[in-house]
Short mmCIF file of C-alpha atoms in Angstrom, two decimals:
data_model
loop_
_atom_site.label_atom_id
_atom_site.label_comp_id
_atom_site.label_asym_id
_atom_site.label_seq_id
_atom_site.Cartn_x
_atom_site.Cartn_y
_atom_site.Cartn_z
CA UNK O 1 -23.54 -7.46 13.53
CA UNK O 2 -20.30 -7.20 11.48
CA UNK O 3 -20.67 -6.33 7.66
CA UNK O 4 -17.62 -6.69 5.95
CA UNK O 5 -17.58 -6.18 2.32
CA UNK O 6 -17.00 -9.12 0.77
CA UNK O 7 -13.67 -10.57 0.14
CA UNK O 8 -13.98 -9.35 -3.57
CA UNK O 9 -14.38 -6.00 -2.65
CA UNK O 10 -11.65 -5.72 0.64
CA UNK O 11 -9.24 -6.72 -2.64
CA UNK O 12 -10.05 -4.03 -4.91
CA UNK O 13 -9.77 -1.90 -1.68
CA UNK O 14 -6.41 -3.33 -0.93
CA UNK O 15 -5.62 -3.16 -5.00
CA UNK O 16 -6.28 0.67 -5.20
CA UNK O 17 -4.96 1.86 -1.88
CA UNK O 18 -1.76 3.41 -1.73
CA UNK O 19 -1.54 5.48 1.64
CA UNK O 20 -2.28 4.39 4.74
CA UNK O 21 -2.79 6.18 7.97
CA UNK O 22 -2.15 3.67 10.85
CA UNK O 23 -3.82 5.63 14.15
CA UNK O 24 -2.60 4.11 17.08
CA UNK O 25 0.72 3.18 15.76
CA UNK O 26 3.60 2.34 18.03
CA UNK O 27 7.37 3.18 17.58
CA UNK O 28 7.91 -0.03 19.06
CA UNK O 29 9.01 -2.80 16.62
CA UNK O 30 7.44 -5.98 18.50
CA UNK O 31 4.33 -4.56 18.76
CA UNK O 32 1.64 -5.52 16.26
CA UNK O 33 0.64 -1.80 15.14
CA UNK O 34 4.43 -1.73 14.16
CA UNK O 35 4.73 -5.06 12.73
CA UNK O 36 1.52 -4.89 10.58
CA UNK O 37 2.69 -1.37 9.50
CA UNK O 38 6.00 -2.37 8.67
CA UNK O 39 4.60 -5.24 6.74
CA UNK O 40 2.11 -3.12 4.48
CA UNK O 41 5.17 -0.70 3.94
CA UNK O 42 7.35 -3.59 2.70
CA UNK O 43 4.84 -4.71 0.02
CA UNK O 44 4.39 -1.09 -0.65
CA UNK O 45 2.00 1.17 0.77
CA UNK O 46 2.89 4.67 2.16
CA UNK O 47 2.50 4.64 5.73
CA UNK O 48 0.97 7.53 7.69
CA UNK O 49 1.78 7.45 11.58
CA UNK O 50 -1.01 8.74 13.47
CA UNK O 51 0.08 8.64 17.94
CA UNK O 52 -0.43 11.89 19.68
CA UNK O 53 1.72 10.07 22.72
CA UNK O 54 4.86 9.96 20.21
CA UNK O 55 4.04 12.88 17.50
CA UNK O 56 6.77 14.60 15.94
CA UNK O 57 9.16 11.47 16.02
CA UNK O 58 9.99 9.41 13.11
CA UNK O 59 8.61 5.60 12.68
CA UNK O 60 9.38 3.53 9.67
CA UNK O 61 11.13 6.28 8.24
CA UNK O 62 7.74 8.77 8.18
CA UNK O 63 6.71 11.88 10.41
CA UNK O 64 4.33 10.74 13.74
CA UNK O 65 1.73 13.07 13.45
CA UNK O 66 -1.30 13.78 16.42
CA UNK O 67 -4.22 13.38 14.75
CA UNK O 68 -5.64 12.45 11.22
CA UNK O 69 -6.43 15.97 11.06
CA UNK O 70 -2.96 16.70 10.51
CA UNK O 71 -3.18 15.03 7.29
CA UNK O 72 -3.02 17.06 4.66
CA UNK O 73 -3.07 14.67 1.78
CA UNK O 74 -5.09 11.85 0.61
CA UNK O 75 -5.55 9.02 2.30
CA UNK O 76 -7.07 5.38 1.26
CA UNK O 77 -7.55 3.91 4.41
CA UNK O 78 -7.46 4.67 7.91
CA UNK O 79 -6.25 1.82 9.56
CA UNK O 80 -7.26 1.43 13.53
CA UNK O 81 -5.33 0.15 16.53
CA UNK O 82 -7.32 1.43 19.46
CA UNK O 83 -9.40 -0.36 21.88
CA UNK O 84 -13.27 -0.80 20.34
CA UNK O 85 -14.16 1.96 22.87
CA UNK O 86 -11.86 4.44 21.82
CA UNK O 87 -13.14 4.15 18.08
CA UNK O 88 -15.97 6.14 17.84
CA UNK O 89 -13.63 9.53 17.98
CA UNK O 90 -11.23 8.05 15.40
CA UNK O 91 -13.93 7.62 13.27
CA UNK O 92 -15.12 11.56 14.14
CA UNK O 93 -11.72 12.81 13.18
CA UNK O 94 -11.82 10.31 10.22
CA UNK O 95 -14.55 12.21 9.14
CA UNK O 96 -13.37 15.69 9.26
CA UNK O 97 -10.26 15.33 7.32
CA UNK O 98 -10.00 17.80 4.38
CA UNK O 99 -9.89 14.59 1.67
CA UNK O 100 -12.43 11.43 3.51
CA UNK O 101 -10.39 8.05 3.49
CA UNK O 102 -12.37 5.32 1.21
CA UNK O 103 -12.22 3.01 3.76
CA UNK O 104 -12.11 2.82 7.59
CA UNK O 105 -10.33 -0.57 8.62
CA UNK O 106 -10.54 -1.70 12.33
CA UNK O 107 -7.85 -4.32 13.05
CA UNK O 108 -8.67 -7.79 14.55
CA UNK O 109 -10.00 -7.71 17.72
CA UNK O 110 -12.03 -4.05 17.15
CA UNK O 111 -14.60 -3.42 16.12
CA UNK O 112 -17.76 -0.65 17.33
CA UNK O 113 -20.96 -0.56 15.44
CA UNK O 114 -21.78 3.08 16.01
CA UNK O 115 -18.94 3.64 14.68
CA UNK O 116 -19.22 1.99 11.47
CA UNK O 117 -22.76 3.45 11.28
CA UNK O 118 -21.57 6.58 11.20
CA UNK O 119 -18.36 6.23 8.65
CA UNK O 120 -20.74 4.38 6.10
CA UNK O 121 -23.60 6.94 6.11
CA UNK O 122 -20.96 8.97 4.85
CA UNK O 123 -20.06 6.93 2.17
CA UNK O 124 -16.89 5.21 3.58
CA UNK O 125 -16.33 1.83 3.44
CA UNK O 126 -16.15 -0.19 6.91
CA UNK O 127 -14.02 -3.20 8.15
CA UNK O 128 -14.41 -4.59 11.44
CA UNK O 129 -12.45 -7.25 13.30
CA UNK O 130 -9.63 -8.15 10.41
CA UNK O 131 -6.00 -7.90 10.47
CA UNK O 132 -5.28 -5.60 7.13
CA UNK O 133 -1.47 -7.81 6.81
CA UNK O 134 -3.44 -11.16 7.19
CA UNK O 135 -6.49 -9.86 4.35
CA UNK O 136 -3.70 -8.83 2.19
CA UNK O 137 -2.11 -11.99 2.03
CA UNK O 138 -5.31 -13.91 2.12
CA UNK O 139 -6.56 -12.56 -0.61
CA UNK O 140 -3.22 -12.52 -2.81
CA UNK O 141 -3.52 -8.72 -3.63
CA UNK O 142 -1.68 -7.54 -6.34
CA UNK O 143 -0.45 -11.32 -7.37
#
């Protein structure tokens, strides 16, 4: 049962974000974590590269770090390219970073309801199943 916020309110989201960590990000450029990450950088955003696997190296010109704990700074949205099984401990460590995200954005494709349950009871807003390049478009943030 996917609740999105409505298309008015995924624009203000995109509007006021400015940082986004991208968890599952790959340092290779024809994959679509890189792509879509690129693509948010080039209309903007700060990208934050979250991959344990690749930690330490640089993508897009920012530090790969291991976890979102490692963040030490705020964050708008956590933006997720795992498998809809491997969410619900993304969304843990979402929620134990020192400043919470406002938003917890599960690419096209994922999406886990306990998941969601738990990031919204803590005030976060949830997207499930959307493409954060395509939304942005679609909804002609910032235009």
């Amino acid at each position: 049962m996917n609740q999105n916020p409505s298309n008015e309110v995924r624009r203000q989201m995109l509007e006021d974000a400015k940082t986004i960590a991208v968890v599952g990000l790959s340092n290779k450029p024809d994959r679509t974590s890189y792509m879509v990450a690129q693509a948010m950088q080039n209309v903007g955003y700060r990208i934050i590269p979250v991959n344990p696997v690749i930690a330490g190296e640089t993508v897009l010109g920012e530090k790969v770090v291991s976890s979102l704990a490692e963040i030490d700074q705020p964050v708008d949205i956590v933006n997720v390219f795992r498998k809809s099984e491997d969410i619900l401990p993304v969304a843990e460590d979402a929620l134990k970073m020192q400043q919470k995200p406002k938003v917890f954005w599960m690419q096209q494709g994922i999406a886990n309801e306990e998941a969601a349950n738990q990031v919204r009871a803590e005030g976060i807003e949830v997207v499930q199943d959307m493409c954060i390049k395509v939304d942005h478009a679609l909804l002609r943030v910032g235009k």
